[in-house]
Tab-separated table of C-alpha atoms and ligand atoms in Angstrom:
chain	number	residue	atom	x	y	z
A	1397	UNK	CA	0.000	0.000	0.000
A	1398	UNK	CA	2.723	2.435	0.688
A	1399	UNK	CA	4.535	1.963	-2.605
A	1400	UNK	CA	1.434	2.670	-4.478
A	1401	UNK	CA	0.717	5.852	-2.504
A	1402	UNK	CA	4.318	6.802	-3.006
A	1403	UNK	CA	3.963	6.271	-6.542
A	1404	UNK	CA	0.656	8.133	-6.812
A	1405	UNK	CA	1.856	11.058	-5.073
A	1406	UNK	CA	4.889	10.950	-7.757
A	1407	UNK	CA	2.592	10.655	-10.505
A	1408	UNK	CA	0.977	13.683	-8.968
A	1409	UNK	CA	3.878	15.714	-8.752
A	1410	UNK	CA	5.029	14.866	-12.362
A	1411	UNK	CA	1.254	15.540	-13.440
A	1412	UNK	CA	1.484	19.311	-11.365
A	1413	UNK	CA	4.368	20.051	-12.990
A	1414	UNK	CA	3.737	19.145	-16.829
A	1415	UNK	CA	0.719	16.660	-16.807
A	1416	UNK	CA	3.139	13.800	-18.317
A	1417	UNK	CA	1.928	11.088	-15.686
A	1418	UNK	CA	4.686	8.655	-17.862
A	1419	UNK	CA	8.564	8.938	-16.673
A	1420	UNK	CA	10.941	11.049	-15.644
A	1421	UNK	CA	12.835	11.078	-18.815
A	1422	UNK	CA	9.673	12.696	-20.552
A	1423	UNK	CA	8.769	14.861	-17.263
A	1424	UNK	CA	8.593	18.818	-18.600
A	1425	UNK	CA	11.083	21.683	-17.027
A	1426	UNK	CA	9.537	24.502	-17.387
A	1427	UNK	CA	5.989	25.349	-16.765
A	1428	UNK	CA	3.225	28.410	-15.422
A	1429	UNK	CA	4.104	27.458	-12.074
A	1430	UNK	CA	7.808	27.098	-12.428
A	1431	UNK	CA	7.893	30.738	-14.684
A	1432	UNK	CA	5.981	32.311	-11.675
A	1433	UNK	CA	8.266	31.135	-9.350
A	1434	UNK	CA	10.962	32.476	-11.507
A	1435	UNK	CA	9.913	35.469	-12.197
A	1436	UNK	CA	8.937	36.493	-8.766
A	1437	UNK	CA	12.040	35.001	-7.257
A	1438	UNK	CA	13.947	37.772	-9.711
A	1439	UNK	CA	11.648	40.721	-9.155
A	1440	UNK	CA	11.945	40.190	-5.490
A	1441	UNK	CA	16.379	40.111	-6.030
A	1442	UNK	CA	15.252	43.004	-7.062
A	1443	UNK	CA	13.137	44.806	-5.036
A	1444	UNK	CA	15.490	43.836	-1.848
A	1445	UNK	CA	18.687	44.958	-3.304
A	1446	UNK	CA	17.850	48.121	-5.070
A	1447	UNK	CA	14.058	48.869	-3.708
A	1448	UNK	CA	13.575	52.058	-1.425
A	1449	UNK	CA	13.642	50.558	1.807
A	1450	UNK	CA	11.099	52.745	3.432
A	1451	UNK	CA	7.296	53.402	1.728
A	1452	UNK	CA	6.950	57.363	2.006
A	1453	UNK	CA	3.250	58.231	0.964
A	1454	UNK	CA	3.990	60.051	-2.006
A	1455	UNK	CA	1.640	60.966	-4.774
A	1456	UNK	CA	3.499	61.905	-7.606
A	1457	UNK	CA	6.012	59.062	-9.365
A	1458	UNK	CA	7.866	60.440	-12.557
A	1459	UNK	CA	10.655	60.308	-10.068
A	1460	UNK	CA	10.545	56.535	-9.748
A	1461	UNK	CA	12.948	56.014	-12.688
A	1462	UNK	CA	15.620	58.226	-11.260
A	1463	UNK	CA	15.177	56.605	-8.095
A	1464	UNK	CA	15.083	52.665	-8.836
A	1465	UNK	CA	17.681	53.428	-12.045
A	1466	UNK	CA	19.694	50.377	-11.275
A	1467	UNK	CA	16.576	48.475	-11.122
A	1468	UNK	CA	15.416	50.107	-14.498
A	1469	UNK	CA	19.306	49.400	-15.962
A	1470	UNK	CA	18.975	45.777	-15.256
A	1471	UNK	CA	15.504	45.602	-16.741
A	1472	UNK	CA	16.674	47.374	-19.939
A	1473	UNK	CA	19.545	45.519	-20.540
A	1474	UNK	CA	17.373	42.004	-19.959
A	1475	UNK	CA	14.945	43.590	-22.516
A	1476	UNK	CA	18.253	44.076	-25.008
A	1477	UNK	CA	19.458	40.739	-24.419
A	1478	UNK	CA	15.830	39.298	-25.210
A	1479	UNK	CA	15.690	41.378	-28.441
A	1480	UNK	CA	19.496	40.517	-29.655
A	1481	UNK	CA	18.396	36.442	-29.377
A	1482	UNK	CA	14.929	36.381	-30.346
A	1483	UNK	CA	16.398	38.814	-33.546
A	1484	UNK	CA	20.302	38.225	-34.082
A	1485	UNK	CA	20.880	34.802	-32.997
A	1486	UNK	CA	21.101	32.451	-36.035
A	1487	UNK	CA	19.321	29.153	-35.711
A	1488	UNK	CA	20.355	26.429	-38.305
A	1489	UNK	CA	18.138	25.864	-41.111
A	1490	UNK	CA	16.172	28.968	-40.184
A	1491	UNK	CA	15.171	32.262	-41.434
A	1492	UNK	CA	17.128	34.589	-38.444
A	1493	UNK	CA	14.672	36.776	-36.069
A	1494	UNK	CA	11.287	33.794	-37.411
A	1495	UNK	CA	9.022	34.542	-35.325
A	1496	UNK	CA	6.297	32.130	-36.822
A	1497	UNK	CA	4.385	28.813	-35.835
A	1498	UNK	CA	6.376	26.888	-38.621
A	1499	UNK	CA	4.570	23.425	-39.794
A	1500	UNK	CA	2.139	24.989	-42.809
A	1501	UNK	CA	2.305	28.362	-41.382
A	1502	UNK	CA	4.417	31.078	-43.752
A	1503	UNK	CA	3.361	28.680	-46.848
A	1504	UNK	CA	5.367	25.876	-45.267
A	1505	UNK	CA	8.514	27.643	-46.690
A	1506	UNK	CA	10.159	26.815	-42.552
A	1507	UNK	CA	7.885	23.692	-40.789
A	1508	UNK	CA	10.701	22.711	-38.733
A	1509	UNK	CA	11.471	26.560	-37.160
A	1510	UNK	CA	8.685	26.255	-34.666
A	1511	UNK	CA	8.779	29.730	-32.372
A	1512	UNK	CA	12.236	30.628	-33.843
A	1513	UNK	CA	15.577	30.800	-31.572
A	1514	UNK	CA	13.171	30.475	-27.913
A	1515	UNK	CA	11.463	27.418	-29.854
A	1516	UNK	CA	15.702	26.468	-30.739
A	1517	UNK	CA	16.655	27.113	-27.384
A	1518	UNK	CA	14.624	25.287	-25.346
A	1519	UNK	CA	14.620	22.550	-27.897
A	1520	UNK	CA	18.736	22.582	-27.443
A	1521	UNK	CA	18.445	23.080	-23.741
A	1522	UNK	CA	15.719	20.505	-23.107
A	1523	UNK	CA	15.783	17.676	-25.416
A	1524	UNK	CA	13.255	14.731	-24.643
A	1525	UNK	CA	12.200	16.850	-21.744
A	1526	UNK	CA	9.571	19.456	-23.788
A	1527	UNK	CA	6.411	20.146	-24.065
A	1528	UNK	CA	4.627	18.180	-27.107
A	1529	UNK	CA	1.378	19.555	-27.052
A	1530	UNK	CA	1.835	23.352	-27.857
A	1531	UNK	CA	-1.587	25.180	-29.469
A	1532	UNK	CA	0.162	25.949	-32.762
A	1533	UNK	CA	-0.038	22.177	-33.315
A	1534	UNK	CA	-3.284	21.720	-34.109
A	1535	UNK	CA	-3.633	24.619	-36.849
A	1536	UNK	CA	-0.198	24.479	-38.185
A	1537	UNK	CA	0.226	20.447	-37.941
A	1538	UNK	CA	3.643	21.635	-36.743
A	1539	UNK	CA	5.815	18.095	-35.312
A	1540	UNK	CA	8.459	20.326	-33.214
A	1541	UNK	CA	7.673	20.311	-29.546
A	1542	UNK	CA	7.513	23.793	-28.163
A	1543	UNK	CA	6.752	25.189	-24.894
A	1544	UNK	CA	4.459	28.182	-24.362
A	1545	UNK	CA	6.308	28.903	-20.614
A	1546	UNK	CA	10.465	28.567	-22.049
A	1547	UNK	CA	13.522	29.797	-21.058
A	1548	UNK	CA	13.838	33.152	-23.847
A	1549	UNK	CA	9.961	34.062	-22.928
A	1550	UNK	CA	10.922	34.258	-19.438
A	1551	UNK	CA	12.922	37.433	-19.795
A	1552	UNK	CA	9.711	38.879	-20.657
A	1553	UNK	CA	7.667	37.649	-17.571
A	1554	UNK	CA	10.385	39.588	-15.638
A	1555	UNK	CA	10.209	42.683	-17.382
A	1556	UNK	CA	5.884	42.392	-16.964
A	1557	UNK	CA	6.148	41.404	-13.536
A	1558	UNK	CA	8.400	44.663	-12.885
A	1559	UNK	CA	6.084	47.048	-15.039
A	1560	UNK	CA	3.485	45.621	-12.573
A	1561	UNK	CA	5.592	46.066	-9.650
A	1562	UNK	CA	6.294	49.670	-10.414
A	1563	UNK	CA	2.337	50.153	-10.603
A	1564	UNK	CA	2.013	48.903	-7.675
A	1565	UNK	CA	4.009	51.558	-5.842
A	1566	UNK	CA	1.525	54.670	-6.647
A	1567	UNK	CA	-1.495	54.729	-8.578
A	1568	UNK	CA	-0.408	57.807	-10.394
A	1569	UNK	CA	2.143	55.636	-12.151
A	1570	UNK	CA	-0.603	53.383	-13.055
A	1571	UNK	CA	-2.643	55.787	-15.586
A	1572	UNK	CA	0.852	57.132	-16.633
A	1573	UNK	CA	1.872	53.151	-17.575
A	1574	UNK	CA	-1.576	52.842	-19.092
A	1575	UNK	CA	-0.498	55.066	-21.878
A	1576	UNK	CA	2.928	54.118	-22.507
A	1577	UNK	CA	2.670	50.469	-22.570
A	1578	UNK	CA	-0.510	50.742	-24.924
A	1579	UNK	CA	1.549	53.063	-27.159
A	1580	UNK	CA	4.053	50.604	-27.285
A	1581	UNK	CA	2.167	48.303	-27.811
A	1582	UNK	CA	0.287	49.715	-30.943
A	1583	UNK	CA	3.163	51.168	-32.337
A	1584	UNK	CA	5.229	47.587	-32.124
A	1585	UNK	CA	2.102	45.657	-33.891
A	1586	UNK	CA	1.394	48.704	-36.199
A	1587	UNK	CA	-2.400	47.650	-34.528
A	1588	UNK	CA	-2.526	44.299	-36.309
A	1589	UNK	CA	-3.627	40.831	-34.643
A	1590	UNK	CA	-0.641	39.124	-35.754
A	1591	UNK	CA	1.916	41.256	-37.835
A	1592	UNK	CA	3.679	44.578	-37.086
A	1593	UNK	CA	7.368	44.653	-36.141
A	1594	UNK	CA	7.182	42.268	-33.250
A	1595	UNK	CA	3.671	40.692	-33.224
A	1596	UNK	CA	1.412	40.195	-30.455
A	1597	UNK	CA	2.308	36.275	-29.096
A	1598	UNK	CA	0.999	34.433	-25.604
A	1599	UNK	CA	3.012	31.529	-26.884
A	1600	UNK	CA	6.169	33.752	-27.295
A	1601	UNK	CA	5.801	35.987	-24.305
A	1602	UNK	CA	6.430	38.735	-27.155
A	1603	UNK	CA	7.230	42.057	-25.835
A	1604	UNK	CA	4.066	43.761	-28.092
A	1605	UNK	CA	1.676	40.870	-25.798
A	1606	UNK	CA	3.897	42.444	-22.462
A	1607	UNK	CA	2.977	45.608	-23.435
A	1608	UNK	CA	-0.556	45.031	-24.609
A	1609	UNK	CA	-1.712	42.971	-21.504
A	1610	UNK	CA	0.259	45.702	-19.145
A	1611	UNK	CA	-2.046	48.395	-20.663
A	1612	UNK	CA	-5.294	46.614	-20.282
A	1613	UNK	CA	-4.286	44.964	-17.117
A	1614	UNK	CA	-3.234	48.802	-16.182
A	1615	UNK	CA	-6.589	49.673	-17.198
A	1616	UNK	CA	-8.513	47.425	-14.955
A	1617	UNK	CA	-6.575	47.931	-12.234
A	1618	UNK	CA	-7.100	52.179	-12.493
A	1619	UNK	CA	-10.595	51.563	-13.211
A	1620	UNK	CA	-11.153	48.642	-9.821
A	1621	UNK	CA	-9.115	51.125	-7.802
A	1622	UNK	CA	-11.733	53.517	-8.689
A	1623	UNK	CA	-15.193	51.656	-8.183
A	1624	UNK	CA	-13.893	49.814	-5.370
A	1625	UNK	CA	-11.346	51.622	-2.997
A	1626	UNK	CA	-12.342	55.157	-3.760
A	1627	UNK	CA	-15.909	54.914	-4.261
A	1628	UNK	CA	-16.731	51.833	-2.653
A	1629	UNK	CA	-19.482	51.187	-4.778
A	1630	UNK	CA	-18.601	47.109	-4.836
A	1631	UNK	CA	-16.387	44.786	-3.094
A	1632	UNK	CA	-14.684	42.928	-6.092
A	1633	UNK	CA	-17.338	40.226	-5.500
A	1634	UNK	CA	-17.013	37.270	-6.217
A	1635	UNK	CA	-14.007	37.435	-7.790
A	1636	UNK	CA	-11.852	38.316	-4.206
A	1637	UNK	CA	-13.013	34.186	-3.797
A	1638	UNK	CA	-10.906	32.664	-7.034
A	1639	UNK	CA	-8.400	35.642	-6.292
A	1640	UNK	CA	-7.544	34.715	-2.784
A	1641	UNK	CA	-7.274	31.319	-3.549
A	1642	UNK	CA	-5.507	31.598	-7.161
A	1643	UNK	CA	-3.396	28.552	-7.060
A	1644	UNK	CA	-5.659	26.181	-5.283
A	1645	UNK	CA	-7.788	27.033	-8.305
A	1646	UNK	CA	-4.931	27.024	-10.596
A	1647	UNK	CA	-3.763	23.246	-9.263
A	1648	UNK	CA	-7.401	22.478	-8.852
A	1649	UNK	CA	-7.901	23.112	-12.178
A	1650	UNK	CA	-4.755	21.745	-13.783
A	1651	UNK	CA	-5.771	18.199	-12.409
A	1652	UNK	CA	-9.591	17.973	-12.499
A	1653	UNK	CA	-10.407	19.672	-15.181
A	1654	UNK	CA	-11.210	17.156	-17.844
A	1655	UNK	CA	-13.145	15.359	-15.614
A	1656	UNK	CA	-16.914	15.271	-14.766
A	1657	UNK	CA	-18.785	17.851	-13.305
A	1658	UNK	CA	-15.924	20.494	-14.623
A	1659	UNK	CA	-16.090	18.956	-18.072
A	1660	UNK	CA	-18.142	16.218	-20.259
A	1661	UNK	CA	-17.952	14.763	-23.565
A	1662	UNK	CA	-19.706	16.853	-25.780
A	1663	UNK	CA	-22.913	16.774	-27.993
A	1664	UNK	CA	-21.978	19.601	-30.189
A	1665	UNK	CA	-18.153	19.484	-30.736
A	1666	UNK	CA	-18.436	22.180	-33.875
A	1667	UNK	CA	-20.537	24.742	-32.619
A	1668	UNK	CA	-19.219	26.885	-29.863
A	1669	UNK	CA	-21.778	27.718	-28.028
A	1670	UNK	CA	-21.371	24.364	-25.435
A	1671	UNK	CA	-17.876	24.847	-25.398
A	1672	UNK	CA	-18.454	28.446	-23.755
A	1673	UNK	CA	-20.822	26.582	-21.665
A	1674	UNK	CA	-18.525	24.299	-20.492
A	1675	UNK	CA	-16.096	27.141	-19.664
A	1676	UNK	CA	-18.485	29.453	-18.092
A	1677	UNK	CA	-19.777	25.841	-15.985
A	1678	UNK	CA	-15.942	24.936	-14.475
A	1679	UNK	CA	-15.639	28.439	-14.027
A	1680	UNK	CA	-18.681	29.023	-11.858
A	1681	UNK	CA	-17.771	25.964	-9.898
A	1682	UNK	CA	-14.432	26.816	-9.536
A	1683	UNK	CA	-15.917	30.136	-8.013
A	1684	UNK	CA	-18.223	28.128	-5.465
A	1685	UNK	CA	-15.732	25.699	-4.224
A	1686	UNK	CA	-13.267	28.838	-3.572
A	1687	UNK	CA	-16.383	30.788	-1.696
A	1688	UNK	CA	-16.903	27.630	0.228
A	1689	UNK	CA	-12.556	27.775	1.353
A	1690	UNK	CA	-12.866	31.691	1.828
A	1691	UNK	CA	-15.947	30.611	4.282
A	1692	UNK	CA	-13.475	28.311	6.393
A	1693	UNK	CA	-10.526	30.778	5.939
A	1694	UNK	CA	-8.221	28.241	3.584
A	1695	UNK	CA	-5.882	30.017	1.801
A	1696	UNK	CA	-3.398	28.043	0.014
A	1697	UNK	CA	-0.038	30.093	-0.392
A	1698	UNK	CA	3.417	28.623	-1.567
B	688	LIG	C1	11.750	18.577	-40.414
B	688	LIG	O1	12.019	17.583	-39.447
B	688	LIG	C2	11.643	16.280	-39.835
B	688	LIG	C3	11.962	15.360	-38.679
B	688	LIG	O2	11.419	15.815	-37.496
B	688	LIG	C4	12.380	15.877	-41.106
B	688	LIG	O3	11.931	14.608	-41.530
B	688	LIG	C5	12.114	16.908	-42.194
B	688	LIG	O4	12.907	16.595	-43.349
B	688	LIG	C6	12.464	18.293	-41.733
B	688	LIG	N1	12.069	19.271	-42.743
B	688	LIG	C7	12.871	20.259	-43.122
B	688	LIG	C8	12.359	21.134	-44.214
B	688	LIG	O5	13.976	20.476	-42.627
């Protein structure tokens, strides 16, 4: 009995961290979870090396460049690096700075240069040990493995998570972010979906999708602050439940979520309207069971 619960709980920690319940020797590096951990374990370097040590209430922030500029250095240099490999580095049998889906995207003229040199890197880096399943697969029958949370694309997170973290020091900086970022942002995709000079790219981690989620993630944030801490006119319910219990969700999620009530084998594969049912449906229960933990006070932190 003990070896099989030993093995199950292995099988559970190779499912957290990649859902590859095989072997080791297939088990995925990276992951959401693992690029979190990352990210905040380098924004908090950081923050306790070169962060202001004491919080003064201060309104106005155009200062906050001069006064984190080592912080600011190190963030523009990682954003140089990031810009020199995704468009400098050469990558054998590839077009240099691809930034394409490869298989039968770009007329099939480059199948094998799935995600360009992060696809190359982590390909080099990882071996066996990628992910196989990447969404690109599907509509570009691309055979490369490529993973949507890699090494390159972690630069990025960094640089999001600090654009965040600077936010989160004043308000003022917020609406001032808001327009930058969503400058950048349009300017960098020429206001395409998918072309411009760098394209907008979850898979990617592009620096047009940093700067286009910053801005409307800037925007929600100054418009919440708003309605809920200076007007009070709503709590933030019941999203504070899901939010205060993100990666029990998140986990939750990750391991039941293919599986009756959260999902079902459906009637009407083609149409969409079931699969937005089925979304809305996990989400909503998702929602309950975390209302349910916020009524016992369980809050799962790591
Ligand atoms: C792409 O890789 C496959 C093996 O994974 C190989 O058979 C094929 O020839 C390659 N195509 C090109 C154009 O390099």
């Amino acid at each position: 009995h003990s070896t099989g619960s030993t093995r199950s709980s292995i099988r559970f920690m190779l499912c957290v961290a990649g859902c590859v319940p095989v072997s080791w020797s297939w088990l995925r590096i990276p992951g959401v979870l693992q690029r979190l951990g990352f990210t905040y374990f380098v924004l908090s370097l950081l923050q306790t090396f070169w962060g202001q040590k004491e919080i003064p209430l201060k309104m106005v922030s155009s200062s906050d460049v001069v006064l984190y500029w080592p912080q600011w250095l190190i963030i523009i240099l990682l954003e140089t690096l990031w810009l020199c490999i995704t468009f400098l580095m050469p990558v054998p049998n590839c077009p240099t700075g691809y930034l394409g889906a490869g298989g039968i995207g770009d007329n099939g003229l480059h199948p094998n240069c799935t995600g360009g040199a992060a696809g190359y890197i982590d390909r080099w880096m990882f071996g066996d040990n990628m992910y196989r399943y990447p969404t690109c697969k599907d509509m570009y029958h691309t055979t490369q493995p490529f993973d949507p949370e890699g090494v390159l694309g972690t630069i990025n997170s960094v640089v999001m998570g600090f654009l965040g973290m600077q936010v989160g020091g004043s308000i003022i900086s917020c609406m001032f972010s808001e327009s930058i970022t969503g400058i950048s942002a349009a300017i960098l995709s020429k206001c395409t979906r998918d072309g411009g000079f760098i394209p907008v790219n979850k898979n990617l981690w592009s620096l047009s999708y940093v700067t286009c989620m910053g801005c409307f993630s800037f925007l929600l944030l100054g418009a919440m602050y708003f309605v809920i801490d200076i007007k009070g006119w709503w709590g933030g319910q019941p999203f504070i439940y899901p939010g205060m219990n993100s990666t029990f969700v998140y986990v939750g999620h990750s391991l039941l979520g293919f599986y009756f009530p959260f999902s079902w084998e459906m009637a009407f594969q083609a149409s969409h309207w079931e699969w937005l049912f089925q979304s809305l449906w996990g989400t909503s229960l998702w929602v309950l069971i975390s209302y349910f933990l916020y009524r016992k006070k369980f809050f799962l932190k790591i």
